[in-house]
């Protein structure tokens, strides 16, 4: 029998983005308020439909650029200015996840240093970076006093999975440096770990571990006083992608 596309139900593929950053010492994610049905008025993760002429990585990079102004860079090389770590997270295909039609979403995780205020675009009426704990709440009120409603679609599950991926990967990889500017202090890196893991770390032990891990950090030769107090040594990400020994998450 010849192939007849009309014999098959409509089917679409989207990319959704878990864009994580650290703002005011808290792990935050980019959320957009939907301006159109379905779930009009609800907060959701940014994303969109994959175009006919692009693959998944291109679609994710395009959505990232449209939503944040960032370009994706190769995670195997040190962070670039105005660049963001971008990797595929997971695929979500519940038949009922989108009321419009059968939609499979390939979610991607993006990490970047402290980002400027986002601008809403496409079918979004508003955009913001919000603490992940607030976005994952099912009831109550957020920091701005707005009633909290669950994220649209299955985006709470996608966000939860993205946060856990970030928490796990910074244990054994140099991924935490993706949250930092090109040059950073050990104290700034420690606050990234504290924000992502949600725990307080001993400064001396942390300094000893990260500076003693081969290939993790490279001194730049400069110092900064942006944290106040005495000048602090500046580092950049080293060439190591895997940490040996790993930075294990404290048990809480």
Short mmCIF file of N, CA, C and O in Angstrom, two decimals, residues 97-231:
data_model
loop_
_atom_site.label_atom_id
_atom_site.label_comp_id
_atom_site.label_asym_id
_atom_site.label_seq_id
_atom_site.Cartn_x
_atom_site.Cartn_y
_atom_site.Cartn_z
N UNK A 97 -0.58 15.04 27.38
CA UNK A 97 0.19 16.16 27.94
C UNK A 97 -0.18 17.50 27.30
O UNK A 97 0.06 18.55 27.89
N UNK A 98 -0.72 17.48 26.08
CA UNK A 98 -1.12 18.72 25.40
C UNK A 98 -2.53 18.52 24.87
O UNK A 98 -2.78 17.58 24.10
N UNK A 99 -3.50 19.36 25.28
CA UNK A 99 -4.90 19.16 24.86
C UNK A 99 -5.15 19.45 23.40
O UNK A 99 -6.22 19.12 22.87
N UNK A 100 -4.21 20.08 22.68
CA UNK A 100 -4.45 20.45 21.29
C UNK A 100 -4.32 19.26 20.34
O UNK A 100 -5.11 19.10 19.42
N UNK A 101 -3.30 18.45 20.56
CA UNK A 101 -3.01 17.32 19.67
C UNK A 101 -1.92 16.49 20.33
O UNK A 101 -1.47 16.80 21.43
N UNK A 102 -1.52 15.42 19.67
CA UNK A 102 -0.43 14.60 20.20
C UNK A 102 0.88 15.35 20.00
O UNK A 102 1.31 15.61 18.88
N UNK A 103 1.53 15.71 21.11
CA UNK A 103 2.77 16.48 21.08
C UNK A 103 3.80 15.79 21.94
O UNK A 103 3.56 15.51 23.13
N UNK A 104 4.94 15.50 21.37
CA UNK A 104 6.08 14.97 22.11
C UNK A 104 7.08 16.10 22.29
O UNK A 104 7.42 16.82 21.33
N UNK A 105 7.54 16.29 23.52
CA UNK A 105 8.50 17.36 23.80
C UNK A 105 9.86 16.77 24.14
O UNK A 105 9.96 15.83 24.94
N UNK A 106 10.89 17.32 23.52
CA UNK A 106 12.26 16.97 23.86
C UNK A 106 12.83 18.15 24.66
O UNK A 106 13.10 19.21 24.11
N UNK A 107 12.92 17.95 25.97
CA UNK A 107 13.35 19.02 26.85
C UNK A 107 14.87 19.16 26.84
O UNK A 107 15.60 18.17 26.69
N UNK A 108 15.34 20.40 27.01
CA UNK A 108 16.75 20.70 27.07
C UNK A 108 17.04 21.51 28.33
O UNK A 108 16.19 22.29 28.80
N UNK A 109 18.22 21.32 28.86
CA UNK A 109 18.67 22.04 30.05
C UNK A 109 19.69 23.08 29.62
O UNK A 109 20.65 22.76 28.91
N UNK A 110 19.48 24.32 30.03
CA UNK A 110 20.41 25.42 29.74
C UNK A 110 20.86 26.05 31.04
O UNK A 110 20.03 26.32 31.92
N UNK A 111 22.16 26.28 31.17
CA UNK A 111 22.73 26.90 32.36
C UNK A 111 23.54 28.12 31.95
O UNK A 111 24.28 28.08 30.96
N UNK A 112 23.41 29.20 32.70
CA UNK A 112 24.14 30.42 32.37
C UNK A 112 24.33 31.25 33.64
O UNK A 112 23.60 31.08 34.62
N UNK A 113 25.32 32.16 33.64
CA UNK A 113 25.49 33.05 34.79
C UNK A 113 24.29 33.96 34.95
O UNK A 113 23.36 33.95 34.14
N UNK A 114 24.34 34.79 36.00
CA UNK A 114 23.26 35.71 36.32
C UNK A 114 22.83 36.46 35.06
O UNK A 114 23.62 37.15 34.42
N UNK A 115 21.57 36.28 34.68
CA UNK A 115 21.08 36.79 33.40
C UNK A 115 20.25 38.06 33.60
O UNK A 115 19.64 38.26 34.66
N UNK A 116 20.21 38.93 32.60
CA UNK A 116 19.37 40.12 32.69
C UNK A 116 17.89 39.75 32.69
O UNK A 116 17.52 38.62 32.37
N UNK A 117 17.05 40.72 33.01
CA UNK A 117 15.61 40.48 33.02
C UNK A 117 15.15 40.03 31.64
O UNK A 117 15.53 40.63 30.63
N UNK A 118 14.36 38.96 31.57
CA UNK A 118 13.93 38.44 30.27
C UNK A 118 12.85 39.31 29.66
O UNK A 118 12.15 40.06 30.34
N UNK A 119 12.68 39.18 28.34
CA UNK A 119 11.62 39.87 27.62
C UNK A 119 10.68 38.84 27.02
O UNK A 119 11.12 37.89 26.38
N UNK A 120 9.39 39.03 27.23
CA UNK A 120 8.41 38.08 26.71
C UNK A 120 8.35 38.19 25.19
O UNK A 120 8.49 39.26 24.61
N UNK A 121 8.14 37.05 24.55
CA UNK A 121 8.05 37.03 23.10
C UNK A 121 7.12 35.91 22.66
O UNK A 121 6.70 35.07 23.45
N UNK A 122 6.80 35.87 21.36
CA UNK A 122 5.93 34.82 20.84
C UNK A 122 4.56 34.89 21.46
O UNK A 122 3.93 35.94 21.49
N UNK A 123 4.09 33.74 22.00
CA UNK A 123 2.75 33.71 22.59
C UNK A 123 2.79 33.94 24.10
O UNK A 123 1.82 33.66 24.80
N UNK A 124 3.91 34.46 24.61
CA UNK A 124 4.04 34.72 26.05
C UNK A 124 3.68 36.17 26.34
O UNK A 124 4.08 37.09 25.61
N UNK A 125 2.92 36.40 27.41
CA UNK A 125 2.53 37.75 27.79
C UNK A 125 3.46 38.34 28.83
O UNK A 125 3.44 39.55 29.06
N UNK A 126 4.28 37.52 29.47
CA UNK A 126 5.19 38.00 30.49
C UNK A 126 6.27 36.95 30.69
O UNK A 126 6.07 35.78 30.34
N UNK A 127 7.40 37.34 31.23
CA UNK A 127 8.50 36.41 31.48
C UNK A 127 9.25 36.86 32.71
O UNK A 127 9.35 38.05 33.00
N UNK A 128 9.79 35.89 33.46
CA UNK A 128 10.55 36.22 34.67
C UNK A 128 11.43 35.05 35.05
O UNK A 128 11.21 33.91 34.63
N UNK A 129 12.45 35.35 35.87
CA UNK A 129 13.23 34.32 36.54
C UNK A 129 12.68 34.19 37.95
O UNK A 129 12.60 35.17 38.68
N UNK A 130 12.29 32.99 38.32
CA UNK A 130 11.70 32.76 39.64
C UNK A 130 12.42 31.62 40.33
O UNK A 130 12.91 30.70 39.66
N UNK A 131 12.53 31.65 41.65
CA UNK A 131 13.14 30.53 42.37
C UNK A 131 12.44 29.22 42.03
O UNK A 131 11.20 29.17 41.94
N UNK A 132 13.21 28.17 41.82
CA UNK A 132 12.60 26.90 41.41
C UNK A 132 11.64 26.38 42.47
O UNK A 132 10.62 25.76 42.13
N UNK A 133 11.93 26.62 43.74
CA UNK A 133 11.01 26.15 44.79
C UNK A 133 9.65 26.79 44.63
O UNK A 133 8.60 26.16 44.86
N UNK A 134 9.62 28.06 44.22
CA UNK A 134 8.34 28.76 44.03
C UNK A 134 7.60 28.19 42.82
O UNK A 134 6.38 27.98 42.87
N UNK A 135 8.32 27.94 41.73
CA UNK A 135 7.67 27.42 40.53
C UNK A 135 7.12 26.02 40.73
O UNK A 135 6.16 25.63 40.05
N UNK A 136 7.73 25.27 41.64
CA UNK A 136 7.28 23.89 41.87
C UNK A 136 6.22 23.79 42.96
O UNK A 136 5.73 22.70 43.24
N UNK A 137 5.87 24.94 43.59
CA UNK A 137 4.79 24.93 44.57
C UNK A 137 3.47 24.62 43.88
O UNK A 137 3.24 24.97 42.72
N UNK A 138 2.58 23.99 44.59
CA UNK A 138 1.26 23.67 44.05
C UNK A 138 0.18 24.61 44.58
O UNK A 138 -0.93 24.63 44.06
N UNK A 139 0.51 25.39 45.61
CA UNK A 139 -0.46 26.30 46.19
C UNK A 139 0.29 27.34 47.00
O UNK A 139 1.50 27.26 47.18
N UNK A 140 -0.46 28.33 47.49
CA UNK A 140 0.15 29.37 48.31
C UNK A 140 0.45 30.61 47.48
O UNK A 140 -0.21 30.89 46.49
N UNK A 141 1.46 31.38 47.93
CA UNK A 141 1.78 32.64 47.28
C UNK A 141 3.28 32.73 47.04
O UNK A 141 4.09 32.24 47.84
N UNK A 142 3.66 33.37 45.94
CA UNK A 142 5.06 33.56 45.61
C UNK A 142 5.64 34.78 46.30
O UNK A 142 4.97 35.45 47.10
N UNK A 143 6.90 35.09 45.96
CA UNK A 143 7.57 36.22 46.59
C UNK A 143 6.88 37.55 46.29
O UNK A 143 6.93 38.48 47.09
N UNK A 144 6.24 37.67 45.13
CA UNK A 144 5.58 38.92 44.75
C UNK A 144 4.13 38.97 45.21
O UNK A 144 3.39 39.87 44.84
N UNK A 145 3.71 38.00 46.03
CA UNK A 145 2.35 37.98 46.54
C UNK A 145 1.33 37.41 45.59
O UNK A 145 0.14 37.38 45.90
N UNK A 146 1.76 36.94 44.44
CA UNK A 146 0.84 36.38 43.46
C UNK A 146 0.48 34.95 43.83
O UNK A 146 1.34 34.17 44.22
N UNK A 147 -0.80 34.57 43.73
CA UNK A 147 -1.18 33.18 44.02
C UNK A 147 -0.42 32.22 43.10
O UNK A 147 -0.26 32.48 41.92
N UNK A 148 0.03 31.12 43.67
CA UNK A 148 0.80 30.13 42.92
C UNK A 148 -0.14 29.10 42.33
O UNK A 148 -1.01 28.56 43.02
N UNK A 149 0.02 28.84 41.05
CA UNK A 149 -0.73 27.78 40.37
C UNK A 149 0.28 26.84 39.73
O UNK A 149 1.40 27.24 39.39
N UNK A 150 -0.07 25.57 39.56
CA UNK A 150 0.88 24.64 38.94
C UNK A 150 1.30 25.11 37.55
O UNK A 150 0.53 25.76 36.84
N UNK A 151 2.51 24.79 37.16
CA UNK A 151 2.97 25.12 35.82
C UNK A 151 2.10 24.41 34.78
O UNK A 151 1.52 23.36 35.03
N UNK A 152 1.99 25.02 33.59
CA UNK A 152 1.19 24.46 32.52
C UNK A 152 1.77 23.15 32.01
O UNK A 152 2.94 22.83 32.24
N UNK A 153 0.93 22.39 31.30
CA UNK A 153 1.32 21.11 30.70
C UNK A 153 1.93 20.20 31.79
O UNK A 153 1.41 20.15 32.90
N UNK A 154 3.02 19.53 31.46
CA UNK A 154 3.76 18.71 32.44
C UNK A 154 5.07 19.38 32.81
O UNK A 154 6.05 18.73 33.14
N UNK A 155 5.08 20.71 32.77
CA UNK A 155 6.32 21.45 32.95
C UNK A 155 6.88 21.38 34.36
O UNK A 155 8.08 21.58 34.56
N UNK A 156 6.03 21.10 35.36
CA UNK A 156 6.56 20.92 36.71
C UNK A 156 7.47 19.70 36.76
O UNK A 156 8.53 19.73 37.39
N UNK A 157 7.08 18.62 36.08
CA UNK A 157 7.91 17.42 36.04
C UNK A 157 9.20 17.69 35.27
O UNK A 157 10.28 17.26 35.67
N UNK A 158 9.09 18.40 34.15
CA UNK A 158 10.27 18.71 33.36
C UNK A 158 11.23 19.58 34.16
O UNK A 158 12.45 19.34 34.17
N UNK A 159 10.71 20.60 34.84
CA UNK A 159 11.56 21.47 35.66
C UNK A 159 12.22 20.68 36.77
O UNK A 159 13.43 20.83 37.04
N UNK A 160 11.46 19.83 37.45
CA UNK A 160 12.01 19.01 38.53
C UNK A 160 13.14 18.12 38.02
O UNK A 160 14.19 17.99 38.66
N UNK A 161 12.94 17.52 36.85
CA UNK A 161 13.97 16.67 36.27
C UNK A 161 15.22 17.48 35.92
O UNK A 161 16.35 17.02 36.09
N UNK A 162 15.02 18.69 35.40
CA UNK A 162 16.15 19.53 35.05
C UNK A 162 16.96 19.97 36.25
O UNK A 162 18.20 19.98 36.22
N UNK A 163 16.27 20.31 37.33
CA UNK A 163 16.96 20.70 38.56
C UNK A 163 17.76 19.53 39.12
O UNK A 163 18.91 19.69 39.54
N UNK A 164 17.18 18.35 39.12
CA UNK A 164 17.90 17.18 39.63
C UNK A 164 19.09 16.85 38.74
O UNK A 164 20.15 16.44 39.25
N UNK A 165 18.97 17.03 37.43
CA UNK A 165 20.11 16.80 36.54
C UNK A 165 21.25 17.75 36.91
O UNK A 165 22.41 17.34 37.00
N UNK A 166 20.93 19.02 37.12
CA UNK A 166 21.97 20.00 37.48
C UNK A 166 22.59 19.65 38.83
O UNK A 166 23.82 19.71 38.99
N UNK A 167 21.77 19.28 39.80
CA UNK A 167 22.29 18.95 41.13
C UNK A 167 23.22 17.74 41.07
O UNK A 167 24.23 17.70 41.78
N UNK A 168 22.87 16.77 40.26
CA UNK A 168 23.69 15.57 40.16
C UNK A 168 24.98 15.82 39.40
O UNK A 168 26.05 15.37 39.80
N UNK A 169 24.89 16.56 38.29
CA UNK A 169 26.05 16.72 37.43
C UNK A 169 27.15 17.57 38.04
O UNK A 169 28.33 17.38 37.74
N UNK A 170 26.79 18.53 38.90
CA UNK A 170 27.86 19.34 39.50
C UNK A 170 28.64 18.54 40.54
O UNK A 170 29.68 19.01 41.01
N UNK A 171 28.16 17.35 40.89
CA UNK A 171 28.93 16.50 41.80
C UNK A 171 30.17 15.94 41.11
O UNK A 171 31.24 15.87 41.71
N UNK A 172 30.03 15.52 39.86
CA UNK A 172 31.13 14.80 39.21
C UNK A 172 31.68 15.50 37.97
O UNK A 172 32.59 14.98 37.33
N UNK A 173 31.12 16.68 37.61
CA UNK A 173 31.61 17.40 36.46
C UNK A 173 31.89 18.85 36.84
O UNK A 173 31.56 19.30 37.94
N UNK A 174 32.48 19.58 35.89
CA UNK A 174 32.79 20.99 36.13
C UNK A 174 31.62 21.89 35.73
O UNK A 174 31.81 23.09 35.50
N UNK A 175 30.42 21.33 35.64
CA UNK A 175 29.26 22.06 35.15
C UNK A 175 28.92 23.29 36.00
O UNK A 175 28.35 24.26 35.48
N UNK A 176 29.28 23.30 37.27
CA UNK A 176 28.95 24.44 38.13
C UNK A 176 29.57 25.73 37.60
O UNK A 176 29.03 26.81 37.82
N UNK A 177 30.70 25.63 36.89
CA UNK A 177 31.33 26.84 36.36
C UNK A 177 30.48 27.48 35.28
O UNK A 177 30.70 28.65 34.94
N UNK A 178 29.51 26.76 34.71
CA UNK A 178 28.62 27.34 33.70
C UNK A 178 27.71 28.40 34.31
O UNK A 178 27.14 29.21 33.59
N UNK A 179 27.54 28.38 35.64
CA UNK A 179 26.74 29.39 36.32
C UNK A 179 27.57 30.64 36.64
O UNK A 179 27.02 31.61 37.17
N UNK A 180 28.87 30.60 36.38
CA UNK A 180 29.78 31.68 36.77
C UNK A 180 30.19 32.50 35.57
O UNK A 180 30.18 32.02 34.43
N UNK A 181 30.61 33.76 35.80
CA UNK A 181 31.20 34.53 34.70
C UNK A 181 32.53 33.92 34.29
O UNK A 181 33.00 32.96 34.91
N UNK A 182 33.14 34.47 33.26
CA UNK A 182 34.38 33.91 32.74
C UNK A 182 35.45 33.83 33.81
O UNK A 182 36.19 32.84 33.90
N UNK A 183 35.56 34.86 34.64
CA UNK A 183 36.48 34.86 35.78
C UNK A 183 35.67 34.98 37.06
O UNK A 183 34.75 35.80 37.15
N UNK A 184 35.99 34.17 38.04
CA UNK A 184 35.20 34.12 39.26
C UNK A 184 36.10 33.76 40.44
O UNK A 184 37.22 33.27 40.27
N UNK A 185 35.59 33.97 41.64
CA UNK A 185 36.31 33.61 42.84
C UNK A 185 35.81 32.27 43.36
O UNK A 185 34.73 31.80 42.96
N UNK A 186 36.56 31.66 44.25
CA UNK A 186 36.12 30.41 44.87
C UNK A 186 34.84 30.64 45.66
O UNK A 186 33.95 29.80 45.69
N UNK A 187 34.74 31.81 46.29
CA UNK A 187 33.52 32.13 47.04
C UNK A 187 32.30 32.20 46.15
O UNK A 187 31.22 31.73 46.52
N UNK A 188 32.45 32.77 44.97
CA UNK A 188 31.32 32.83 44.03
C UNK A 188 30.94 31.44 43.55
O UNK A 188 29.76 31.13 43.40
N UNK A 189 31.93 30.60 43.30
CA UNK A 189 31.65 29.22 42.90
C UNK A 189 30.97 28.46 44.03
O UNK A 189 30.04 27.68 43.79
N UNK A 190 31.41 28.70 45.25
CA UNK A 190 30.78 28.02 46.39
C UNK A 190 29.30 28.40 46.50
O UNK A 190 28.45 27.54 46.78
N UNK A 191 28.99 29.66 46.26
CA UNK A 191 27.59 30.08 46.35
C UNK A 191 26.74 29.44 45.25
O UNK A 191 25.53 29.26 45.43
N UNK A 192 27.35 29.10 44.12
CA UNK A 192 26.63 28.36 43.09
C UNK A 192 26.25 26.98 43.62
O UNK A 192 25.10 26.55 43.52
N UNK A 193 27.23 26.28 44.19
CA UNK A 193 26.93 24.96 44.76
C UNK A 193 25.87 25.06 45.84
O UNK A 193 24.95 24.22 45.92
N UNK A 194 25.96 26.07 46.68
CA UNK A 194 24.98 26.22 47.77
C UNK A 194 23.59 26.48 47.21
O UNK A 194 22.59 25.95 47.72
N UNK A 195 23.49 27.31 46.15
CA UNK A 195 22.19 27.62 45.57
C UNK A 195 21.59 26.41 44.87
O UNK A 195 20.40 26.12 45.01
N UNK A 196 22.42 25.67 44.12
CA UNK A 196 21.89 24.52 43.38
C UNK A 196 21.52 23.39 44.32
O UNK A 196 20.46 22.76 44.17
N UNK A 197 22.37 23.13 45.31
CA UNK A 197 22.10 22.03 46.24
C UNK A 197 21.15 22.44 47.37
O UNK A 197 20.54 21.57 48.00
N UNK A 198 21.04 23.72 47.64
CA UNK A 198 20.20 24.18 48.73
C UNK A 198 20.75 23.90 50.11
O UNK A 198 19.99 23.68 51.06
N UNK A 199 22.09 23.90 50.24
CA UNK A 199 22.74 23.65 51.52
C UNK A 199 23.87 24.65 51.70
O UNK A 199 24.35 25.26 50.74
N UNK A 200 24.29 24.84 52.96
CA UNK A 200 25.45 25.68 53.27
C UNK A 200 26.70 24.80 53.32
O UNK A 200 26.66 23.68 53.84
N UNK A 201 27.78 25.29 52.75
CA UNK A 201 29.04 24.55 52.69
C UNK A 201 30.11 25.26 53.49
O UNK A 201 30.13 26.49 53.57
N UNK A 202 31.01 24.49 54.08
CA UNK A 202 32.11 25.06 54.84
C UNK A 202 33.10 25.71 53.87
O UNK A 202 33.64 25.03 52.98
N UNK A 203 33.36 27.02 53.99
CA UNK A 203 34.22 27.72 53.02
C UNK A 203 35.62 27.14 52.91
O UNK A 203 36.15 27.00 51.80
N UNK A 204 36.25 26.79 54.02
CA UNK A 204 37.63 26.30 53.96
C UNK A 204 37.70 24.93 53.29
O UNK A 204 38.58 24.69 52.45
N UNK A 205 36.81 24.03 53.67
CA UNK A 205 36.81 22.71 53.05
C UNK A 205 36.52 22.81 51.55
O UNK A 205 37.12 22.10 50.74
N UNK A 206 35.59 23.68 51.19
CA UNK A 206 35.25 23.83 49.78
C UNK A 206 36.45 24.36 49.00
O UNK A 206 36.77 23.86 47.91
N UNK A 207 37.12 25.38 49.55
CA UNK A 207 38.29 25.96 48.88
C UNK A 207 39.36 24.89 48.67
O UNK A 207 39.96 24.79 47.59
N UNK A 208 39.57 24.08 49.69
CA UNK A 208 40.59 23.04 49.58
C UNK A 208 40.23 22.02 48.51
O UNK A 208 41.09 21.59 47.73
N UNK A 209 38.96 21.64 48.43
CA UNK A 209 38.54 20.63 47.47
C UNK A 209 38.65 21.12 46.03
O UNK A 209 39.20 20.44 45.16
N UNK A 210 38.13 22.32 45.77
CA UNK A 210 38.08 22.77 44.37
C UNK A 210 39.46 23.16 43.85
O UNK A 210 39.77 22.95 42.67
N UNK A 211 40.31 23.72 44.71
CA UNK A 211 41.65 24.09 44.25
C UNK A 211 42.57 22.88 44.20
O UNK A 211 43.60 22.93 43.52
N UNK A 212 42.19 21.81 44.89
CA UNK A 212 43.02 20.60 44.87
C UNK A 212 42.58 19.57 43.86
O UNK A 212 43.25 18.54 43.71
N UNK A 213 41.49 19.84 43.13
CA UNK A 213 41.03 18.90 42.11
C UNK A 213 41.70 19.23 40.79
O UNK A 213 41.53 20.32 40.26
N UNK A 214 42.48 18.32 40.24
CA UNK A 214 43.24 18.61 39.02
C UNK A 214 42.35 19.03 37.85
O UNK A 214 41.34 18.40 37.56
N UNK A 215 42.72 20.15 37.22
CA UNK A 215 42.02 20.61 36.03
C UNK A 215 40.71 21.31 36.26
O UNK A 215 40.04 21.71 35.30
N UNK A 216 40.28 21.47 37.52
CA UNK A 216 38.99 22.10 37.80
C UNK A 216 39.08 23.61 37.62
O UNK A 216 38.32 24.21 36.86
N UNK A 217 40.02 24.24 38.33
CA UNK A 217 40.16 25.69 38.29
C UNK A 217 41.58 26.07 37.88
O UNK A 217 42.54 25.38 38.23
N UNK A 218 41.68 27.18 37.17
CA UNK A 218 42.98 27.71 36.75
C UNK A 218 43.08 29.15 37.21
O UNK A 218 42.21 29.97 36.88
N UNK A 219 44.11 29.52 38.01
CA UNK A 219 44.26 30.92 38.43
C UNK A 219 44.48 31.84 37.22
O UNK A 219 45.20 31.49 36.29
N UNK A 220 43.84 32.99 37.23
CA UNK A 220 44.02 33.95 36.14
C UNK A 220 45.16 34.92 36.43
O UNK A 220 45.61 35.64 35.52
N UNK A 221 45.60 34.98 37.69
CA UNK A 221 46.62 35.94 38.07
C UNK A 221 46.05 37.25 38.58
O UNK A 221 46.79 38.10 39.06
N UNK A 222 44.75 37.41 38.51
CA UNK A 222 44.11 38.63 38.97
C UNK A 222 43.38 38.45 40.29
O UNK A 222 43.22 37.32 40.79
N UNK A 223 42.93 39.55 40.84
CA UNK A 223 42.14 39.54 42.08
C UNK A 223 40.97 40.50 41.92
O UNK A 223 40.91 41.31 40.99
N UNK A 224 40.02 40.40 42.83
CA UNK A 224 38.87 41.28 42.83
C UNK A 224 38.44 41.59 44.25
O UNK A 224 38.67 40.78 45.16
N UNK A 225 37.81 42.75 44.43
CA UNK A 225 37.24 43.12 45.73
C UNK A 225 35.73 43.28 45.61
O UNK A 225 35.11 43.90 46.46
N UNK A 226 35.11 42.72 44.55
CA UNK A 226 33.68 42.91 44.34
C UNK A 226 32.84 42.27 45.42
O UNK A 226 31.66 42.58 45.57
N UNK A 227 33.44 41.33 46.19
CA UNK A 227 32.71 40.72 47.30
C UNK A 227 32.93 41.47 48.61
O UNK A 227 32.35 41.10 49.63
N UNK A 228 33.73 42.52 48.57
CA UNK A 228 34.05 43.25 49.78
C UNK A 228 35.20 42.58 50.52
O UNK A 228 35.55 41.43 50.26
N UNK A 229 35.81 43.29 51.44
CA UNK A 229 36.90 42.72 52.22
C UNK A 229 38.20 42.68 51.42
O UNK A 229 38.42 43.47 50.50
N UNK A 230 39.06 41.74 51.77
CA UNK A 230 40.36 41.63 51.13
C UNK A 230 40.23 41.15 49.68
O UNK A 230 39.26 40.45 49.34
N UNK A 231 41.19 41.49 48.82
CA UNK A 231 41.13 41.01 47.44
C UNK A 231 41.10 39.48 47.39
O UNK A 231 41.82 38.80 48.12
#
